[in-house]
Short mmCIF file of C-alpha atoms in Angstrom, two decimals:
data_model
loop_
_atom_site.label_atom_id
_atom_site.label_comp_id
_atom_site.label_asym_id
_atom_site.label_seq_id
_atom_site.Cartn_x
_atom_site.Cartn_y
_atom_site.Cartn_z
CA UNK A 1 283.24 77.80 108.60
CA UNK A 2 284.40 81.37 107.91
CA UNK A 3 287.71 80.14 106.51
CA UNK A 4 285.96 77.69 104.18
CA UNK A 5 283.53 80.38 103.02
CA UNK A 6 286.40 82.82 102.39
CA UNK A 7 288.37 80.14 100.51
CA UNK A 8 285.31 79.36 98.38
CA UNK A 9 284.84 83.05 97.53
CA UNK A 10 288.55 83.45 96.69
CA UNK A 11 288.43 80.30 94.57
CA UNK A 12 285.46 81.60 92.54
CA UNK A 13 287.27 84.88 91.89
CA UNK A 14 290.26 83.07 90.37
CA UNK A 15 288.82 80.64 87.81
CA UNK A 16 290.83 77.99 86.07
CA UNK A 17 291.71 79.05 82.53
CA UNK A 18 291.01 75.62 81.01
CA UNK A 19 287.51 75.53 82.50
CA UNK A 20 286.80 79.09 81.37
CA UNK A 21 287.91 78.43 77.78
CA UNK A 22 285.95 75.16 77.59
CA UNK A 23 282.89 77.06 78.78
CA UNK A 24 283.51 79.72 76.15
CA UNK A 25 283.76 77.11 73.41
CA UNK A 26 280.45 75.58 74.50
CA UNK A 27 278.79 79.01 74.36
CA UNK A 28 280.11 79.49 70.82
CA UNK A 29 278.88 76.04 69.78
CA UNK A 30 275.39 76.82 71.13
CA UNK A 31 275.41 80.28 69.46
CA UNK A 32 275.15 81.89 72.91
CA UNK A 33 278.11 84.14 72.08
CA UNK A 34 278.06 86.36 69.03
CA UNK A 35 281.24 87.03 67.12
CA UNK A 36 282.00 90.75 66.82
CA UNK A 37 283.96 90.36 63.59
CA UNK A 38 283.58 87.95 60.68
CA UNK A 39 286.23 88.26 58.00
CA UNK A 40 288.95 86.33 56.21
CA UNK A 41 291.35 89.27 56.28
CA UNK A 42 294.22 88.94 58.74
CA UNK A 43 294.71 92.72 58.51
CA UNK A 44 291.12 93.34 59.65
CA UNK A 45 291.46 90.91 62.56
CA UNK A 46 294.77 92.47 63.60
CA UNK A 47 293.23 95.97 63.44
CA UNK A 48 290.20 94.79 65.45
CA UNK A 49 292.43 93.31 68.18
CA UNK A 50 294.58 96.45 68.29
CA UNK A 51 291.57 98.78 68.60
CA UNK A 52 289.60 96.65 71.05
CA UNK A 53 292.36 95.27 73.27
CA UNK A 54 295.59 97.04 72.40
CA UNK A 55 296.95 93.69 71.11
CA UNK A 56 299.54 94.06 68.39
CA UNK A 57 299.83 90.56 66.93
CA UNK A 58 300.79 89.07 63.57
CA UNK A 59 298.05 86.73 62.38
CA UNK A 60 299.02 86.59 58.71
CA UNK A 61 299.83 82.88 59.04
CA UNK A 62 297.03 82.04 61.49
CA UNK A 63 293.79 82.37 59.57
CA UNK A 64 292.26 80.04 57.00
CA UNK A 65 294.09 77.47 54.92
CA UNK A 66 296.06 74.28 55.23
CA UNK A 67 297.96 74.09 58.52
CA UNK A 68 299.90 70.86 58.78
CA UNK A 69 297.50 68.15 57.65
CA UNK A 70 294.45 70.13 58.73
CA UNK A 71 291.99 72.22 56.76
CA UNK A 72 291.49 75.32 58.91
CA UNK A 73 288.77 77.94 58.46
CA UNK A 74 288.58 81.14 60.51
CA UNK A 75 284.99 81.92 61.57
CA UNK A 76 285.45 85.20 63.42
CA UNK A 77 286.60 87.08 66.51
CA UNK A 78 285.07 88.52 69.67
CA UNK A 79 286.20 90.33 72.77
CA UNK A 80 285.38 88.30 75.89
CA UNK A 81 286.05 88.57 79.60
CA UNK A 82 287.44 85.57 81.45
CA UNK A 83 288.13 85.95 85.15
CA UNK A 84 287.96 89.74 84.85
CA UNK A 85 290.52 89.68 82.03
CA UNK A 86 289.55 91.04 78.62
CA UNK A 87 290.72 88.56 75.98
CA UNK A 88 290.44 87.97 72.28
CA UNK A 89 288.39 84.96 71.24
CA UNK A 90 289.15 83.56 67.80
CA UNK A 91 286.72 80.96 66.45
CA UNK A 92 287.93 78.38 63.94
CA UNK A 93 286.84 75.17 62.27
CA UNK A 94 289.62 72.62 61.99
CA UNK A 95 288.62 69.82 59.60
CA UNK A 96 285.02 70.82 60.32
CA UNK A 97 285.31 70.70 64.13
CA UNK A 98 285.05 73.90 66.20
CA UNK A 99 288.23 75.18 67.82
CA UNK A 100 288.34 78.15 70.16
CA UNK A 101 291.51 80.20 70.61
CA UNK A 102 291.79 82.69 73.45
CA UNK A 103 294.60 85.24 73.23
CA UNK A 104 295.58 87.19 76.30
CA UNK A 105 298.55 89.05 77.64
CA UNK A 106 300.89 86.82 79.62
CA UNK A 107 300.91 89.34 82.47
CA UNK A 108 297.20 88.59 83.03
CA UNK A 109 298.03 84.96 83.78
CA UNK A 110 298.17 85.84 87.50
CA UNK A 111 294.35 85.83 87.40
CA UNK A 112 294.58 82.10 86.60
CA UNK A 113 296.99 80.72 89.23
CA UNK A 114 296.54 77.05 88.29
CA UNK A 115 297.60 77.71 84.69
CA UNK A 116 300.36 80.12 85.77
CA UNK A 117 301.82 77.47 88.07
CA UNK A 118 301.54 74.72 85.43
CA UNK A 119 303.34 76.85 82.83
CA UNK A 120 306.04 77.78 85.35
CA UNK A 121 306.57 74.11 86.23
CA UNK A 122 306.19 72.46 82.81
CA UNK A 123 307.31 75.12 80.34
CA UNK A 124 305.68 77.31 77.69
CA UNK A 125 303.84 74.48 75.90
CA UNK A 126 301.12 72.47 77.58
CA UNK A 127 298.80 69.77 76.29
CA UNK A 128 295.93 68.42 78.31
CA UNK A 129 292.83 66.38 77.63
CA UNK A 130 289.70 67.00 79.68
CA UNK A 131 286.79 64.68 78.91
CA UNK A 132 288.02 64.11 75.32
CA UNK A 133 288.57 67.84 74.76
CA UNK A 134 292.07 68.75 73.61
CA UNK A 135 293.64 71.78 75.26
CA UNK A 136 296.85 73.37 74.04
CA UNK A 137 298.52 76.36 75.69
CA UNK A 138 301.35 78.30 74.11
CA UNK A 139 303.12 81.12 75.92
CA UNK A 140 305.57 83.28 74.04
CA UNK A 141 306.79 86.66 75.11
CA UNK A 142 303.91 88.98 75.98
CA UNK A 143 301.18 86.65 74.65
CA UNK A 144 299.47 83.48 75.73
CA UNK A 145 297.24 81.42 73.44
CA UNK A 146 294.88 78.80 74.86
CA UNK A 147 293.25 76.52 72.28
CA UNK A 148 290.38 74.13 72.93
CA UNK A 149 288.82 71.64 70.54
CA UNK A 150 287.58 68.10 70.17
CA UNK A 151 289.81 67.67 67.12
CA UNK A 152 293.62 67.26 67.41
CA UNK A 153 294.88 70.84 67.48
CA UNK A 154 298.66 70.61 67.91
CA UNK A 155 299.40 71.93 64.39
CA UNK A 156 297.10 74.92 64.83
CA UNK A 157 298.57 75.54 68.29
CA UNK A 158 302.10 75.67 66.86
CA UNK A 159 301.04 78.59 64.66
CA UNK A 160 300.33 80.64 67.77
CA UNK A 161 303.92 80.27 68.95
CA UNK A 162 304.77 82.77 66.19
CA UNK A 163 302.48 85.64 67.11
#
């Protein structure tokens, strides 16, 4: 009994990244999470991420506009905590459907062992579908981007390989 209780406590302390990001997207959809920044300026978003999280990223190509065949609109950004890791949450609309992008440092992936192991086994690009929700993960250098949306998001996900 003790071993099962300890395992259950350990398991709760190390949440699955996919589940956490899906939960975050649902909170955004229900307006249970306020965006800290609403702008269309990539410079303002980059400055916000640098000040709040020390993230130095290039988002000049990752805000609103036509990406592939998709009409993409940036709604805003927030700082969130997933599994004790402070992350950037970027909210988008892709062809009218909400898409959530979580940016985090790759070194923090150890807090999400299931995703860490999947990326190690399958490579830096993952696609999954959980109950008709599309999940794309891109890992490049010091950054990891996890995208979740009901709409096909592969084109938007490819943009985050360049950050």
